[in-house]
Short mmCIF file of N, CA and C and ligand atoms in Angstrom, two decimals:
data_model
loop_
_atom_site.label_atom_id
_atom_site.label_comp_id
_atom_site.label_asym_id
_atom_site.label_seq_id
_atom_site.Cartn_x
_atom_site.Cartn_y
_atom_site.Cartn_z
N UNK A 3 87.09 99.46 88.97
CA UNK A 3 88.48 99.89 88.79
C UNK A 3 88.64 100.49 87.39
N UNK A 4 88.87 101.17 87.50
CA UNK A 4 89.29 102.03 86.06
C UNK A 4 90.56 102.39 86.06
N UNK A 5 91.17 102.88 84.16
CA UNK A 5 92.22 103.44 83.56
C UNK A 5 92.46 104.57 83.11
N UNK A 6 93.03 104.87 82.06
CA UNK A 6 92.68 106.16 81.69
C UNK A 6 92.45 106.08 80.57
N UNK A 7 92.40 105.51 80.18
CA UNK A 7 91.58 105.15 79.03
C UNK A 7 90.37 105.08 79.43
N UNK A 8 89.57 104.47 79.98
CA UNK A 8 87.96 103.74 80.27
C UNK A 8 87.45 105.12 81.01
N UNK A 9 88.51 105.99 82.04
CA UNK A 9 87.81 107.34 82.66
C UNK A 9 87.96 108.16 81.41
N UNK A 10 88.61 108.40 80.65
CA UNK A 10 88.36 109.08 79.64
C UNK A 10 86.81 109.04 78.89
N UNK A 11 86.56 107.68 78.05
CA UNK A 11 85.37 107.46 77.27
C UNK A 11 84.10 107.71 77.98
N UNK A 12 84.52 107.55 79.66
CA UNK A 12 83.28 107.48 80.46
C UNK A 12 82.67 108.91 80.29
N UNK A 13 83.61 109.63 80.49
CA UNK A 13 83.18 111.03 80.51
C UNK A 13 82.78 111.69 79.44
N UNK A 14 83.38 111.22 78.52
CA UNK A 14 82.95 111.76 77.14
C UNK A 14 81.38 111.11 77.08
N UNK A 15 81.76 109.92 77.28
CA UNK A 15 79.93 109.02 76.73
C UNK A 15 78.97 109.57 77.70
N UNK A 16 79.42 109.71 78.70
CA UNK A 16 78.41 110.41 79.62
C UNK A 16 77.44 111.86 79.66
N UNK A 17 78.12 112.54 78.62
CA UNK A 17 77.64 113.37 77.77
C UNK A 17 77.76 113.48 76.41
N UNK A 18 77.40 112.76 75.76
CA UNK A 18 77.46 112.16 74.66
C UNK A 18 78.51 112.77 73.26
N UNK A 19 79.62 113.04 73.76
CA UNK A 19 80.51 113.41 72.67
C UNK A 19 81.18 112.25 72.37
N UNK A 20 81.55 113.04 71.15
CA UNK A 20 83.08 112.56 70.45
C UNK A 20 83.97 112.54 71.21
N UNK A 21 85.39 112.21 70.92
CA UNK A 21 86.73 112.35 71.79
C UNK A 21 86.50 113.67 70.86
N UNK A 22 87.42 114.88 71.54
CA UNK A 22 87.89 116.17 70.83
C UNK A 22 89.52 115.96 71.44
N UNK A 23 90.07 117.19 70.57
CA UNK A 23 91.75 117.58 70.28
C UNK A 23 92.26 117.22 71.69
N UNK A 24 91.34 117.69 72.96
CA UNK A 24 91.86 117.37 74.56
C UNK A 24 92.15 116.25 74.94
N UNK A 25 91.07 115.37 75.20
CA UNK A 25 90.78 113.90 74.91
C UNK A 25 91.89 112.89 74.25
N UNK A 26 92.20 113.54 72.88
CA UNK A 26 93.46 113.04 72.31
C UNK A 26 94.64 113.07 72.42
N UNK A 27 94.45 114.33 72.98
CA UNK A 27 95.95 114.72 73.37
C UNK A 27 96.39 113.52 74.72
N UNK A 28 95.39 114.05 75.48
CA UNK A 28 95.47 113.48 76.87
C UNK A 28 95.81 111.61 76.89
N UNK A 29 95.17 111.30 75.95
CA UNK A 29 95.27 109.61 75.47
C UNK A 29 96.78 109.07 74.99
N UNK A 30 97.07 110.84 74.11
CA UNK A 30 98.43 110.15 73.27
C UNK A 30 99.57 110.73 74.68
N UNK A 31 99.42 111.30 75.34
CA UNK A 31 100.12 111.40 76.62
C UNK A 31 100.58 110.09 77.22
N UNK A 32 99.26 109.74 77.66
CA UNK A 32 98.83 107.91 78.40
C UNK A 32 99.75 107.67 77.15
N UNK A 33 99.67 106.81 75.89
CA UNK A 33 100.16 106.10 75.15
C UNK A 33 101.85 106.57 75.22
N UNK A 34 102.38 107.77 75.10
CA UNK A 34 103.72 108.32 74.48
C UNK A 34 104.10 107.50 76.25
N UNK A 35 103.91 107.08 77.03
CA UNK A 35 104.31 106.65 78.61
C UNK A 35 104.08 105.56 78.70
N UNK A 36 103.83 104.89 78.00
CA UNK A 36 102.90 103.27 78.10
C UNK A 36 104.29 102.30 78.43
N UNK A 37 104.87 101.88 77.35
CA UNK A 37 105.93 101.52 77.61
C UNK A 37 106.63 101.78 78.79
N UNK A 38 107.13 103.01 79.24
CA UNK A 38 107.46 103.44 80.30
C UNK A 38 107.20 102.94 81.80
N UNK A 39 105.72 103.27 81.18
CA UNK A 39 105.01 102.85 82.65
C UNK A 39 105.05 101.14 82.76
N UNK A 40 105.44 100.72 82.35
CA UNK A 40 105.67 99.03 82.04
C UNK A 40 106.46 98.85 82.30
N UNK A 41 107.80 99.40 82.42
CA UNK A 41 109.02 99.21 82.29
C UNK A 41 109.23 99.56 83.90
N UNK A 42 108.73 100.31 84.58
CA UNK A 42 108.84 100.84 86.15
C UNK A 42 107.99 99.90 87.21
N UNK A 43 107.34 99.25 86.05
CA UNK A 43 106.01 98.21 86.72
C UNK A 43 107.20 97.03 87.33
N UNK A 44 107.62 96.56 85.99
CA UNK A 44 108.05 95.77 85.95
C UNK A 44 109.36 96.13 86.91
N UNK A 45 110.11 96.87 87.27
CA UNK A 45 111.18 96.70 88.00
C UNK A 45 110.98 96.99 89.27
N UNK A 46 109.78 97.56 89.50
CA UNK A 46 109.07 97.69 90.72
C UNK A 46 109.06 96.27 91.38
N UNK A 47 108.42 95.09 90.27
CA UNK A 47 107.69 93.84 90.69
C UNK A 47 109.23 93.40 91.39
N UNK A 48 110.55 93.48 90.04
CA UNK A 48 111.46 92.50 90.35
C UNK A 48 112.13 92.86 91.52
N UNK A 49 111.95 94.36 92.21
CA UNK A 49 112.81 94.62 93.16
C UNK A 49 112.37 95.12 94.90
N UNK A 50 110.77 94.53 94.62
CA UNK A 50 109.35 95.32 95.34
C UNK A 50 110.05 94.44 97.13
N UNK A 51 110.90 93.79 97.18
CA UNK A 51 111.25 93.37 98.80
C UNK A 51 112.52 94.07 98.89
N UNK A 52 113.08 94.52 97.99
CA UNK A 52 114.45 95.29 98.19
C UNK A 52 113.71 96.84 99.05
N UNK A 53 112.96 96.59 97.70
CA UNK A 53 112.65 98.50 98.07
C UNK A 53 111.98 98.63 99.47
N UNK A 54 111.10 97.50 99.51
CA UNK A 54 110.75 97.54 101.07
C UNK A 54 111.25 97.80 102.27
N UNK A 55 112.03 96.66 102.24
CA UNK A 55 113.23 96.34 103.24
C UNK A 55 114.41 97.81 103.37
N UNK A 56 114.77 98.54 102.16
CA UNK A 56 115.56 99.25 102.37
C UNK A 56 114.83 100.83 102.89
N UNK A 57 113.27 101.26 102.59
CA UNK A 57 113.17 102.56 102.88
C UNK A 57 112.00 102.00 104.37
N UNK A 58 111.83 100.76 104.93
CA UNK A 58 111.56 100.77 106.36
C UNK A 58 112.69 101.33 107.09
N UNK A 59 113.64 100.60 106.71
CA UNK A 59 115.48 100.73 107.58
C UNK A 59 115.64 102.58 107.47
N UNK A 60 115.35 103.05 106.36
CA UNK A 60 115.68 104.27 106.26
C UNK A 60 114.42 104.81 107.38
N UNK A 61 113.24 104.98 107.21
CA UNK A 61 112.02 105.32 107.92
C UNK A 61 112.56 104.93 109.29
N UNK A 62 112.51 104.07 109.66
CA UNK A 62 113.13 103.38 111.30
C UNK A 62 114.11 104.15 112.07
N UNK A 63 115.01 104.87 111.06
CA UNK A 63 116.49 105.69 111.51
C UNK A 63 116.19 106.70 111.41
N UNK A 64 114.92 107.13 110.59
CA UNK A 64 114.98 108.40 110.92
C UNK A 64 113.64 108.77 111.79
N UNK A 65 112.74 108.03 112.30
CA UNK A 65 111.78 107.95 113.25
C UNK A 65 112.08 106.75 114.23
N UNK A 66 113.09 106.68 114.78
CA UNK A 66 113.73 105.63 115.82
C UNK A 66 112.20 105.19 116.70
N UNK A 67 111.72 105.94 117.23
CA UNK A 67 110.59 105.70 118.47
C UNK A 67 109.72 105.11 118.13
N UNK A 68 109.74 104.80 116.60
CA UNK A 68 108.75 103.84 116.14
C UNK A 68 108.74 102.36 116.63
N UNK A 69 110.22 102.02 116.56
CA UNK A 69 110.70 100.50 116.62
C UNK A 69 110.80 100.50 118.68
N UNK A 70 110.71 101.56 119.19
CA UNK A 70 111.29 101.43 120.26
C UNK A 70 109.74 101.22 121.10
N UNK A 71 110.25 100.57 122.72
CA UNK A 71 109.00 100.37 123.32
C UNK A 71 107.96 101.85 123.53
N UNK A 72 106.83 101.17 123.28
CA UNK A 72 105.35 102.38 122.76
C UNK A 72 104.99 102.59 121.77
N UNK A 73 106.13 102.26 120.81
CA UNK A 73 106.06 103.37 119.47
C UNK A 73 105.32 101.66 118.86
N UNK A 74 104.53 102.68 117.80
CA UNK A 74 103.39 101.92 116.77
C UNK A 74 103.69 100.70 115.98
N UNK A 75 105.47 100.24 115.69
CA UNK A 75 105.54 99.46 114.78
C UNK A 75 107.02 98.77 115.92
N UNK A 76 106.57 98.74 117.26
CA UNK A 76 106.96 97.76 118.38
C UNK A 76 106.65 96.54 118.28
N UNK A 77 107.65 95.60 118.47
CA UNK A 77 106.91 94.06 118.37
C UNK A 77 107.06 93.84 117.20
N UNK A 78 107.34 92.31 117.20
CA UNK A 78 107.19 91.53 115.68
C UNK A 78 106.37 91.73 114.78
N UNK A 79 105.12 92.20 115.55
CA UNK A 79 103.94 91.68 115.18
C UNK A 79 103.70 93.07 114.42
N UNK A 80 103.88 93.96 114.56
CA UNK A 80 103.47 94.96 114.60
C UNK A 80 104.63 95.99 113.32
N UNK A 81 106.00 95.68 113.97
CA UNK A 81 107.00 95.23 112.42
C UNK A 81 106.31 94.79 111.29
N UNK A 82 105.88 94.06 111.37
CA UNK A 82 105.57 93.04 109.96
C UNK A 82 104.25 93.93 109.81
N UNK A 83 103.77 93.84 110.26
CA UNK A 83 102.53 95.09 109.57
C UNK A 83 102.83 96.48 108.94
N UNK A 84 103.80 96.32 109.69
CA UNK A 84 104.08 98.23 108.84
C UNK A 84 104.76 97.78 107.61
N UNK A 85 105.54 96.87 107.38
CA UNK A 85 106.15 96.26 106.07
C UNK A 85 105.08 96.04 105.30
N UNK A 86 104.30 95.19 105.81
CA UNK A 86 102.94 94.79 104.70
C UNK A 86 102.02 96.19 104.85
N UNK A 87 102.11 96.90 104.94
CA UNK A 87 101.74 97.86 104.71
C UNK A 87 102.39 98.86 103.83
N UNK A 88 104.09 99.04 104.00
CA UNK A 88 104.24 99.41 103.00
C UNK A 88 104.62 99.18 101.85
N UNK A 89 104.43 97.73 101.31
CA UNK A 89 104.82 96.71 100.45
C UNK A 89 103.21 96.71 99.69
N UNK A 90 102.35 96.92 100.43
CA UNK A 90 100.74 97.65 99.74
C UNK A 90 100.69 98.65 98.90
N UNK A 91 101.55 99.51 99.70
CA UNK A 91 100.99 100.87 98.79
C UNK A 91 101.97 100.76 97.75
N UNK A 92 103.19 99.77 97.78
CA UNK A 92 104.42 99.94 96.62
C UNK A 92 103.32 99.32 95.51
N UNK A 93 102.89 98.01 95.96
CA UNK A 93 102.64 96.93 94.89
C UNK A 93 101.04 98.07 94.16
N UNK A 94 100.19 98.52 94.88
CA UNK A 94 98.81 99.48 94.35
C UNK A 94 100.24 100.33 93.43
N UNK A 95 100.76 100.79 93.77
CA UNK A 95 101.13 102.17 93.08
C UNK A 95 101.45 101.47 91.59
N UNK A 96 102.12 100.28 91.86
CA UNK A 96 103.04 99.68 90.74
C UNK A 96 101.29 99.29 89.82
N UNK A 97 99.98 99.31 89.84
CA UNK A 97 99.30 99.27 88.91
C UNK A 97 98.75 100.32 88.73
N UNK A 98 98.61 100.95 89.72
CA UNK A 98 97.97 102.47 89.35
C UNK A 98 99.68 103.46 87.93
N UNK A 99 100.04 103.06 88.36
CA UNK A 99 101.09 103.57 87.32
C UNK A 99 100.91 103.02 86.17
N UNK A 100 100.64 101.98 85.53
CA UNK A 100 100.22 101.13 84.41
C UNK A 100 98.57 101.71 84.32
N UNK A 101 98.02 101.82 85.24
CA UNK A 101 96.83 102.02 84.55
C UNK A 101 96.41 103.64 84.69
N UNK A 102 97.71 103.97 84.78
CA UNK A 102 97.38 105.92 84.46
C UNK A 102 96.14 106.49 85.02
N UNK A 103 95.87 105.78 86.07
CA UNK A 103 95.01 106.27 87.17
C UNK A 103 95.16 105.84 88.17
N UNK A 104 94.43 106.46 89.33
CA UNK A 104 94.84 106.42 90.67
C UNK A 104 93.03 105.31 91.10
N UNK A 105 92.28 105.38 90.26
CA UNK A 105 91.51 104.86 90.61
C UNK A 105 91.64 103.55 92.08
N UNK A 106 92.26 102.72 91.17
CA UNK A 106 92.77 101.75 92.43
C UNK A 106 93.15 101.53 93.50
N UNK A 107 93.86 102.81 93.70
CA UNK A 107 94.35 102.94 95.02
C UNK A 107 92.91 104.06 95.63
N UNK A 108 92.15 104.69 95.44
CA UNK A 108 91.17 105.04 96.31
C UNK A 108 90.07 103.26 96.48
N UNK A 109 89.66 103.08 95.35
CA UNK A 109 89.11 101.43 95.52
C UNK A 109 89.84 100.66 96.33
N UNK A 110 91.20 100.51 96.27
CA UNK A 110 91.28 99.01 97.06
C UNK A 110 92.18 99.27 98.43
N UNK A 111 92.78 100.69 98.64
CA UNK A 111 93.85 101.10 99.51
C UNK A 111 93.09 102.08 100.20
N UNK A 112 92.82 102.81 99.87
CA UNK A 112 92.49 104.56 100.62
C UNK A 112 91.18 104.54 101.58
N UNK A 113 90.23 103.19 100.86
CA UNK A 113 88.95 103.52 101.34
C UNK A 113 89.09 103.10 102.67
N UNK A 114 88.60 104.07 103.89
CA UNK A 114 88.53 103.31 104.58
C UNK A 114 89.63 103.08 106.13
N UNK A 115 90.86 103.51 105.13
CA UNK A 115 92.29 103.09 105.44
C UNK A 115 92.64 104.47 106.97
N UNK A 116 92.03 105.65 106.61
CA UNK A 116 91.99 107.03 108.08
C UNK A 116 91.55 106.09 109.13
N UNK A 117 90.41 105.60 108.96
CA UNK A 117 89.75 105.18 110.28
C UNK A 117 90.49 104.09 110.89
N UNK A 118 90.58 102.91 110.00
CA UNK A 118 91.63 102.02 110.26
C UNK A 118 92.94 102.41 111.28
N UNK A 119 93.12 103.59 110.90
CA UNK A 119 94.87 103.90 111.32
C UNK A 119 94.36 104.70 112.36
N UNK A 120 93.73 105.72 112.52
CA UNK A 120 93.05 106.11 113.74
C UNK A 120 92.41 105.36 114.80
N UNK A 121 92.02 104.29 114.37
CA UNK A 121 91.78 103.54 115.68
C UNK A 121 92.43 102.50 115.84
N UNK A 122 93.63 102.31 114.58
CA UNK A 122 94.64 101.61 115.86
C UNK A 122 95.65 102.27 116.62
N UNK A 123 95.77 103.78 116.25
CA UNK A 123 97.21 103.93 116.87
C UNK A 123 98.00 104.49 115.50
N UNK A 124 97.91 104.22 114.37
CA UNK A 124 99.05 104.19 113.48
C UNK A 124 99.42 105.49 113.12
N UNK A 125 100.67 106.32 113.24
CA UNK A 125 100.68 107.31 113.01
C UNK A 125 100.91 107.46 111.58
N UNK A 126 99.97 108.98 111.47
CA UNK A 126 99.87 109.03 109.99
C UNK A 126 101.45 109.90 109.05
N UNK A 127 102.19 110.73 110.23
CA UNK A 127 103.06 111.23 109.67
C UNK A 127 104.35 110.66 108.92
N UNK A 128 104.77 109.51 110.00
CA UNK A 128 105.52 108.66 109.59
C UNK A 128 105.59 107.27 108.60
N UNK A 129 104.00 107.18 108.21
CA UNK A 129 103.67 106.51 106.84
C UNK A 129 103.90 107.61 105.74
N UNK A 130 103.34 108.76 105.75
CA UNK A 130 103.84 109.20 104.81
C UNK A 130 105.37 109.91 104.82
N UNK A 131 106.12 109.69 105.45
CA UNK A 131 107.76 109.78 105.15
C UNK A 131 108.21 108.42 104.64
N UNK A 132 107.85 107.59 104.94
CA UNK A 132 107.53 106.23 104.43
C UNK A 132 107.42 105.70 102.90
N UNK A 133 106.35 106.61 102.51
CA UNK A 133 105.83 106.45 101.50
C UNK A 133 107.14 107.51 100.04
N UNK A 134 107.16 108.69 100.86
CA UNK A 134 107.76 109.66 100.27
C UNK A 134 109.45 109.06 99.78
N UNK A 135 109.56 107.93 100.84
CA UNK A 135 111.17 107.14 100.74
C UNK A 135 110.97 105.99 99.62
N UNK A 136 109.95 105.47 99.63
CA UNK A 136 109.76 104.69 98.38
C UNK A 136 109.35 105.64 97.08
N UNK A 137 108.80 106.24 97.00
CA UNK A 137 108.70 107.28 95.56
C UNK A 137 109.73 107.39 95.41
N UNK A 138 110.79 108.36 96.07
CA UNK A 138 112.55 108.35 95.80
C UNK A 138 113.28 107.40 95.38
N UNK A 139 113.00 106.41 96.04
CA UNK A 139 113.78 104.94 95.44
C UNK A 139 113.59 104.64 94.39
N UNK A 140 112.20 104.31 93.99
CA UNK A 140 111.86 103.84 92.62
C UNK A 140 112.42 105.04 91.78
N UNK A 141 112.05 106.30 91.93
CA UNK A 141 112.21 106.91 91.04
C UNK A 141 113.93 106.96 90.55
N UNK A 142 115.06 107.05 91.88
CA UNK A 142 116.30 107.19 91.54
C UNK A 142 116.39 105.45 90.95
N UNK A 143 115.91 104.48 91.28
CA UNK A 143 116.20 103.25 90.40
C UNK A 143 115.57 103.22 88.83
N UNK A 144 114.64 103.95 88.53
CA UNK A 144 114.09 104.17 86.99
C UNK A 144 115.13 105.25 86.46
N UNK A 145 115.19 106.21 86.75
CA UNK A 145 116.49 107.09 86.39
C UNK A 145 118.01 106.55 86.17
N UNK A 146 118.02 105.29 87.11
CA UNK A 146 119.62 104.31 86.96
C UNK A 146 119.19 103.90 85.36
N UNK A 147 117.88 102.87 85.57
CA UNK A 147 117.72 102.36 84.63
C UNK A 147 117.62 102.55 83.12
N UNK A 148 118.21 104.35 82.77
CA UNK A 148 118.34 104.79 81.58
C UNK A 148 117.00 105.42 81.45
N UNK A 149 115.84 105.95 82.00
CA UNK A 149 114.57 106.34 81.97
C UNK A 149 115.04 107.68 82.31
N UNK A 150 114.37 108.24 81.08
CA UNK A 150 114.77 109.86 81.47
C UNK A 150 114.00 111.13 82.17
N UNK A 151 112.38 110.59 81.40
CA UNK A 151 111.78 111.65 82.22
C UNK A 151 110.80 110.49 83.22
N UNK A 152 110.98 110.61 84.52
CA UNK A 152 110.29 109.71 85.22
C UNK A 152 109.11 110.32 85.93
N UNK A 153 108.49 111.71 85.50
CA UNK A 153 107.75 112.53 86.32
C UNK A 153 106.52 111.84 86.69
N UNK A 154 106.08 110.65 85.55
CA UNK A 154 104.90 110.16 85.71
C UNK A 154 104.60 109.25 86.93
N UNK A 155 105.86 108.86 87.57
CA UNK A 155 106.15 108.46 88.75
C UNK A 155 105.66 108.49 89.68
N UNK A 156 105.72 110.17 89.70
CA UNK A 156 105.07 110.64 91.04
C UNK A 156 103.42 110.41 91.59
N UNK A 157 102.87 110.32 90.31
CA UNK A 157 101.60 109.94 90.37
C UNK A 157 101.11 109.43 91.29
N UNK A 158 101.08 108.11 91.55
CA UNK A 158 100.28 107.70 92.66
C UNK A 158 100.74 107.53 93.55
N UNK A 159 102.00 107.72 94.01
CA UNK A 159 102.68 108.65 95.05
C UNK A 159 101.60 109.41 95.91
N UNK A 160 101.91 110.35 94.93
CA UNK A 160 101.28 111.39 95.21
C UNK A 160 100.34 111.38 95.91
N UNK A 161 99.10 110.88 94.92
CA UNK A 161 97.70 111.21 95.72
C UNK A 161 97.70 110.00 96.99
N UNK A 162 98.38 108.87 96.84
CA UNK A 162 98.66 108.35 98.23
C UNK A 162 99.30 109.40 99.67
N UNK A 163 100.22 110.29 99.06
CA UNK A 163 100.21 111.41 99.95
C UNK A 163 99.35 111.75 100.56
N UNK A 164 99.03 112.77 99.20
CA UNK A 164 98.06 113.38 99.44
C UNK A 164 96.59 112.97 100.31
N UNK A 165 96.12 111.89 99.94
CA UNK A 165 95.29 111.49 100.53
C UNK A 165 95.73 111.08 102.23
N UNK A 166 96.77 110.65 102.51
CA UNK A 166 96.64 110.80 104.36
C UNK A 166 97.21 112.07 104.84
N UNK A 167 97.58 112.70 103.92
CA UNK A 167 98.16 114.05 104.51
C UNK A 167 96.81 114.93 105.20
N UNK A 168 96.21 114.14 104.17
CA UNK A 168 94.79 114.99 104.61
C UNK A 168 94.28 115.50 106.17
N UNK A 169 94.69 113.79 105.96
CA UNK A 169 93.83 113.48 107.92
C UNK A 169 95.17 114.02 108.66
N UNK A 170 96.36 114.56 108.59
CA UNK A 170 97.15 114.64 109.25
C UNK A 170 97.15 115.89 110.14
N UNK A 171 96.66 116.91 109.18
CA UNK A 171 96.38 118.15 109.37
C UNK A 171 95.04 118.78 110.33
C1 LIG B 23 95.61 96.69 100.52
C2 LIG B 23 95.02 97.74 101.36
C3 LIG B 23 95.28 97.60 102.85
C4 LIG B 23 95.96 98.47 103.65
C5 LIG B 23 96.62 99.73 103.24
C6 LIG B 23 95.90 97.95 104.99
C7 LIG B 23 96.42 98.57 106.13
C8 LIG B 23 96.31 98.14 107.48
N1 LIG B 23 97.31 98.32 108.37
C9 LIG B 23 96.95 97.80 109.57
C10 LIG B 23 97.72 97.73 110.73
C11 LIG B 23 99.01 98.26 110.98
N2 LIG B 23 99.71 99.13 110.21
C12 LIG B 23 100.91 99.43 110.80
C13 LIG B 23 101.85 100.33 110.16
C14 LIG B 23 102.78 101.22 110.69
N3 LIG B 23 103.04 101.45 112.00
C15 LIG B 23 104.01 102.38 112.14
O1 LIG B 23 104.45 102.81 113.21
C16 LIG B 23 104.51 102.85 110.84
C17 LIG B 23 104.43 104.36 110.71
C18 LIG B 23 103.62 102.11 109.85
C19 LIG B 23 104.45 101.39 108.75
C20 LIG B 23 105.07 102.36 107.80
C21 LIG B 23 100.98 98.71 112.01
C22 LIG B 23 102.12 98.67 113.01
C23 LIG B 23 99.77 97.98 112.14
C24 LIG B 23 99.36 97.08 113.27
C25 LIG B 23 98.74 97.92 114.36
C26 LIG B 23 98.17 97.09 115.47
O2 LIG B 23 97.59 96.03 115.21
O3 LIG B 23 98.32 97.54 116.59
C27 LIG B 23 95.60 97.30 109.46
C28 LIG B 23 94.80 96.66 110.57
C29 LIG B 23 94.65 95.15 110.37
C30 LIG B 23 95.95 94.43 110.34
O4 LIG B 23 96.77 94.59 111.26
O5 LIG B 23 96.18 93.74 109.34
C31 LIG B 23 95.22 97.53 108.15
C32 LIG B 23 93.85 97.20 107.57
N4 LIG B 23 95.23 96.75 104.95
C33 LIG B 23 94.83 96.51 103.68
O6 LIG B 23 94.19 95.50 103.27
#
């Protein structure tokens, strides 16, 4: 699992430089967000069953056939999985945001995770509207919270997108 800090040095040591002006810049980036990214961690943690609970309900209303008989997240059983599922990618994102890499979420979320969902059934479009409803949330709740530029946000969002959008296509 790596940061961005530790992918930084790797690459440099790996060909044996110095940090240069890029390197630094890129570090005092990570650092000028640090705080930040702590501060979104942290309200992520305190509010991580709100946010759940409120962008399934949103996801559910706006993909009804999910909850309904056939559809993928039918049944108790099957409810509660798509929650713990997307209460996964909130809680990965909430360290991949602290650790200014996405590393983690290909290590402990992504690997693996296409085939998984392909052979149960799980559709991939409506996880990521899913996903796209929790980025919004957090982000309009860090923006309540007096946080002004929240772009760093999007981050592992993102390549959580990105990465099942993949297979979607
Ligand atoms: C920490 C990393 C990690 C991830 C990401 C993960 C995902 C994951 N989701 C699963 C199932 C599932 N995932 C869903 C999710 C959904 N169904 C829908 O219709 C919605 C679109 C969506 C919710 C947004 C459902 C319903 C199942 C159960 C499918 C089944 O058993 O038929 C399974 C199969 C095993 C199980 O049911 O527990 C895994 C491994 N597990 C992990 O350890």
């Amino acid at each position: 699992m790596r940061d961005a800090v530790t992918t930084l040095i790797r690459n440099y040591d790996s060909t044996g430089r110095y940090l240069d002006q890029a390197a630094l810049d890129s570090l005092k980036s990570y650092f000028d967000t640090g705080v930040a990214r702590v501060q979104v961690a942290t309200m992520i943690s305190a509010k991580a069953a709100e946010i759940v609970k409120a962008a399934a309900s949103q996801l559910f209303e706006t993909v009804p056939e999910l909850i309904r008989p056939g559809g993928n997240a039918y049944t108790t059983r099957r409810y509660a999985a798509c929650l713990r599922d997307m209460d996964y990618y909130l809680r990965y994102s909430s360290y991949a945001l602290v650790a200014g890499n996405s590393n983690v979420l290909d290590e402990r979320v992504l690997q693996g995770l296409r085939e998984t969902y392909n052979s149960l059934g799980v559709p991939i479009a409506p996880t990521v509207v899913g996903i796209q409803i929790m980025k919004d949330m957090v982000k309009a709740k860090a923006a309540a919270a007096g946080l002004e530029d929240t772009s760093f946000v999007d981050q592992p969002f993102d390549h959580i997108l990105r990465e099942l959008s993949e297979v979607s296509v």
